[in-house]
PDB file of C-alpha atoms in Angstrom:
ATOM      1  CA  MET A   1       1.841  10.055  -4.534  1.00  0.00           C
ATOM      2  CA  GLY A   2      -0.718  10.614  -1.889  1.00  0.00           C
ATOM      3  CA  ALA A   3      -3.023   8.545   0.336  1.00  0.00           C
ATOM      4  CA  LEU A   4      -5.113   5.832  -1.330  1.00  0.00           C
ATOM      5  CA  GLY A   5      -8.865   6.318  -1.614  1.00  0.00           C
ATOM      6  CA  GLU A   6     -10.991   3.923   0.363  1.00  0.00           C
ATOM      7  CA  LEU A   7     -11.533   1.407  -2.218  1.00  0.00           C
ATOM      8  CA  GLU A   8      -8.023   1.696  -3.684  1.00  0.00           C
ATOM      9  CA  ALA A   9      -6.888   0.850  -0.004  1.00  0.00           C
ATOM     10  CA  GLU A  10      -9.128  -2.180   0.212  1.00  0.00           C
ATOM     11  CA  ILE A  11      -7.905  -3.616  -2.892  1.00  0.00           C
ATOM     12  CA  MET A  12      -4.230  -3.060  -2.232  1.00  0.00           C
ATOM     13  CA  ALA A  13      -4.920  -4.767   1.279  1.00  0.00           C
ATOM     14  CA  LEU A  14      -6.526  -7.875  -0.627  1.00  0.00           C
ATOM     15  CA  VAL A  15      -3.605  -8.005  -2.998  1.00  0.00           C
ATOM     16  CA  TRP A  16      -0.789  -7.578  -0.274  1.00  0.00           C
ATOM     17  CA  ARG A  17      -2.427 -10.199   1.791  1.00  0.00           C
ATOM     18  CA  GLY A  18      -2.939 -12.678  -1.079  1.00  0.00           C
ATOM     19  CA  GLY A  19       0.646 -12.612  -2.236  1.00  0.00           C
ATOM     20  CA  GLU A  20      -0.474 -14.168  -5.435  1.00  0.00           C
ATOM     21  CA  PRO A  21      -1.644 -12.110  -8.684  1.00  0.00           C
ATOM     22  CA  MET A  22      -5.515 -11.666  -8.625  1.00  0.00           C
ATOM     23  CA  SER A  23      -8.016 -11.361 -11.148  1.00  0.00           C
ATOM     24  CA  VAL A  24     -10.483  -8.580 -11.046  1.00  0.00           C
ATOM     25  CA  ARG A  25     -13.314 -11.305 -10.543  1.00  0.00           C
ATOM     26  CA  ALA A  26     -11.380 -12.444  -7.471  1.00  0.00           C
ATOM     27  CA  LEU A  27     -10.995  -9.140  -6.102  1.00  0.00           C
ATOM     28  CA  THR A  28     -14.647  -8.285  -6.724  1.00  0.00           C
ATOM     29  CA  ASP A  29     -15.870 -11.441  -4.915  1.00  0.00           C
ATOM     30  CA  ALA A  30     -13.677 -10.694  -1.905  1.00  0.00           C
ATOM     31  CA  LEU A  31     -14.814  -6.904  -1.869  1.00  0.00           C
ATOM     32  CA  ASN A  32     -18.610  -8.045  -2.322  1.00  0.00           C
ATOM     33  CA  ASP A  33     -18.253  -9.797   1.153  1.00  0.00           C
ATOM     34  CA  SER A  34     -18.581  -6.365   2.763  1.00  0.00           C
ATOM     35  CA  ARG A  35     -20.499  -4.397   0.168  1.00  0.00           C
ATOM     36  CA  PRO A  36     -21.899  -4.640  -3.185  1.00  0.00           C
ATOM     37  CA  LEU A  37     -19.525  -3.550  -6.102  1.00  0.00           C
ATOM     38  CA  ALA A  38     -19.735  -3.862  -9.823  1.00  0.00           C
ATOM     39  CA  TYR A  39     -16.940  -5.629 -11.672  1.00  0.00           C
ATOM     40  CA  THR A  40     -16.329  -2.738 -13.820  1.00  0.00           C
ATOM     41  CA  THR A  41     -15.948  -0.402 -10.737  1.00  0.00           C
ATOM     42  CA  VAL A  42     -13.247  -2.749  -9.569  1.00  0.00           C
ATOM     43  CA  MET A  43     -11.748  -3.020 -12.824  1.00  0.00           C
ATOM     44  CA  THR A  44     -11.525   0.725 -13.151  1.00  0.00           C
ATOM     45  CA  VAL A  45     -10.024   1.181  -9.657  1.00  0.00           C
ATOM     46  CA  ALA A  46      -7.409  -1.723 -10.373  1.00  0.00           C
ATOM     47  CA  GLU A  47      -6.349   0.031 -13.562  1.00  0.00           C
ATOM     48  CA  ARG A  48      -6.236   3.354 -11.659  1.00  0.00           C
ATOM     49  CA  LEU A  49      -3.933   1.773  -9.155  1.00  0.00           C
ATOM     50  CA  ARG A  50      -1.849   0.369 -12.020  1.00  0.00           C
ATOM     51  CA  ALA A  51      -1.363   3.725 -13.607  1.00  0.00           C
ATOM     52  CA  LYS A  52      -0.294   5.151 -10.139  1.00  0.00           C
ATOM     53  CA  GLY A  53       2.422   2.486  -9.993  1.00  0.00           C
ATOM     54  CA  TRP A  54       0.907   0.502  -7.168  1.00  0.00           C
ATOM     55  CA  LEU A  55      -0.309  -2.635  -9.170  1.00  0.00           C
ATOM     56  CA  SER A  56       1.264  -4.470 -12.135  1.00  0.00           C
ATOM     57  CA  ARG A  57      -0.729  -6.668 -14.352  1.00  0.00           C
ATOM     58  CA  GLU A  58      -0.132  -9.852 -16.344  1.00  0.00           C
ATOM     59  CA  LYS A  59      -2.279 -11.235 -19.109  1.00  0.00           C
ATOM     60  CA  ASP A  60      -4.355 -14.271 -18.182  1.00  0.00           C
ATOM     61  CA  GLY A  61      -6.502 -15.555 -21.018  1.00  0.00           C
ATOM     62  CA  ARG A  62      -8.794 -12.596 -22.060  1.00  0.00           C
ATOM     63  CA  SER A  63      -8.487 -10.834 -18.687  1.00  0.00           C
ATOM     64  CA  TYR A  64      -5.525  -9.674 -16.289  1.00  0.00           C
ATOM     65  CA  ARG A  65      -4.131 -10.578 -12.980  1.00  0.00           C
ATOM     66  CA  TYR A  66      -2.873  -7.921 -10.625  1.00  0.00           C
ATOM     67  CA  ARG A  67      -0.043  -8.040  -8.343  1.00  0.00           C
ATOM     68  CA  ALA A  68       1.460  -5.546  -5.968  1.00  0.00           C
ATOM     69  CA  ALA A  69       4.078  -3.404  -7.607  1.00  0.00           C
ATOM     70  CA  ARG A  70       4.930  -1.883  -4.198  1.00  0.00           C
ATOM     71  CA  SER A  71       4.748  -3.060  -0.784  1.00  0.00           C
ATOM     72  CA  ALA A  72       2.460  -2.172   2.042  1.00  0.00           C
ATOM     73  CA  GLU A  73       5.675  -0.896   3.960  1.00  0.00           C
ATOM     74  CA  ASP A  74       6.408   1.429   1.000  1.00  0.00           C
ATOM     75  CA  TYR A  75       2.902   2.852   1.299  1.00  0.00           C
ATOM     76  CA  THR A  76       3.111   3.325   5.177  1.00  0.00           C
ATOM     77  CA  ALA A  77       6.619   4.977   4.838  1.00  0.00           C
ATOM     78  CA  GLU A  78       4.985   7.279   2.279  1.00  0.00           C
ATOM     79  CA  LEU A  79       2.166   8.230   4.520  1.00  0.00           C
ATOM     80  CA  MET A  80       4.680   8.900   7.372  1.00  0.00           C
ATOM     81  CA  GLU A  81       6.743  11.108   5.073  1.00  0.00           C
ATOM     82  CA  GLN A  82       3.707  13.092   4.087  1.00  0.00           C
ATOM     83  CA  ALA A  83       2.782  13.556   7.779  1.00  0.00           C
ATOM     84  CA  LEU A  84       6.168  14.959   8.498  1.00  0.00           C
ATOM     85  CA  GLU A  85       5.946  17.229   5.648  1.00  0.00           C
ATOM     86  CA  THR A  86       2.971  18.862   7.183  1.00  0.00           C
ATOM     87  CA  SER A  87       5.103  19.783  10.385  1.00  0.00           C
ATOM     88  CA  ALA A  88       7.035  23.033  10.906  1.00  0.00           C
ATOM     89  CA  ASP A  89       9.241  21.076  13.367  1.00  0.00           C
ATOM     90  CA  ARG A  90      10.110  17.831  11.756  1.00  0.00           C
ATOM     91  CA  GLY A  91      12.574  17.016  14.463  1.00  0.00           C
ATOM     92  CA  GLY A  92      10.026  17.537  17.246  1.00  0.00           C
ATOM     93  CA  ALA A  93       7.348  15.619  15.431  1.00  0.00           C
ATOM     94  CA  LEU A  94       9.807  12.637  15.117  1.00  0.00           C
ATOM     95  CA  ALA A  95      10.726  13.067  18.827  1.00  0.00           C
ATOM     96  CA  ARG A  96       6.780  12.812  19.746  1.00  0.00           C
ATOM     97  CA  PHE A  97       6.567   9.903  17.441  1.00  0.00           C
ATOM     98  CA  VAL A  98       9.492   8.028  19.124  1.00  0.00           C
ATOM     99  CA  ASP A  99       7.987   8.864  22.487  1.00  0.00           C
ATOM    100  CA  ARG A 100       4.895   6.771  21.579  1.00  0.00           C
ATOM    101  CA  LEU A 101       6.707   3.440  20.325  1.00  0.00           C
ATOM    102  CA  ASP A 102       6.916   0.652  22.621  1.00  0.00           C
ATOM    103  CA  ALA A 103      10.115  -1.098  23.370  1.00  0.00           C
ATOM    104  CA  ASP A 104       9.969  -3.632  20.366  1.00  0.00           C
ATOM    105  CA  GLU A 105       9.055  -0.751  17.980  1.00  0.00           C
ATOM    106  CA  ALA A 106      11.931   1.369  19.303  1.00  0.00           C
ATOM    107  CA  ALA A 107      14.398  -1.520  18.852  1.00  0.00           C
ATOM    108  CA  ALA A 108      13.101  -2.030  15.318  1.00  0.00           C
ATOM    109  CA  LEU A 109      13.502   1.681  14.486  1.00  0.00           C
ATOM    110  CA  TRP A 110      16.976   1.664  15.960  1.00  0.00           C
ATOM    111  CA  GLU A 111      17.904  -1.306  13.783  1.00  0.00           C
ATOM    112  CA  ALA A 112      16.518   0.271  10.734  1.00  0.00           C
ATOM    113  CA  LEU A 113      18.527   3.427  11.484  1.00  0.00           C
ATOM    114  CA  GLN A 114      21.678   1.399  11.934  1.00  0.00           C
ATOM    115  CA  LYS A 115      21.196  -0.356   8.430  1.00  0.00           C
ATOM    116  CA  SER A 116      20.376   2.780   6.704  1.00  0.00           C
ATOM    117  CA  ARG A 117      23.783   4.562   8.186  1.00  0.00           C
ATOM    118  CA  ALA A 118      25.565   1.430   7.127  1.00  0.00           C
ATOM    119  CA  ALA A 119      24.255   1.593   3.559  1.00  0.00           C
ATOM    120  CA  GLY A 120      25.497   5.410   3.550  1.00  0.00           C
ATOM    121  CA  ARG A 121      21.961   6.986   3.732  1.00  0.00           C
TER     122      ARG A 121
END
């Protein structure tokens, strides 16, 4: 699916953080704290994210409210997979990655591997 663009990533971060469906107006207002954006620009990008499968929408009067269709963890995992795809030596890249983990991260990775094995993956 590819990395999200800058504005796409900002919108997704707001939706993930908010936890509740957000209107285009609420998204625009939050984004305008850091830079001026037109309502129509935010609406277009939200619809693009919906078409890509990152957002879903529900009718709210004459407009829509958007919610995350996929999690932030899904996005991070996808980016990690794409990074691995660029390596000629996936095992080597994974080993270098593991070398950079702190003890808590390594424990979380080990736990995830155990759960994955138990699920038959």
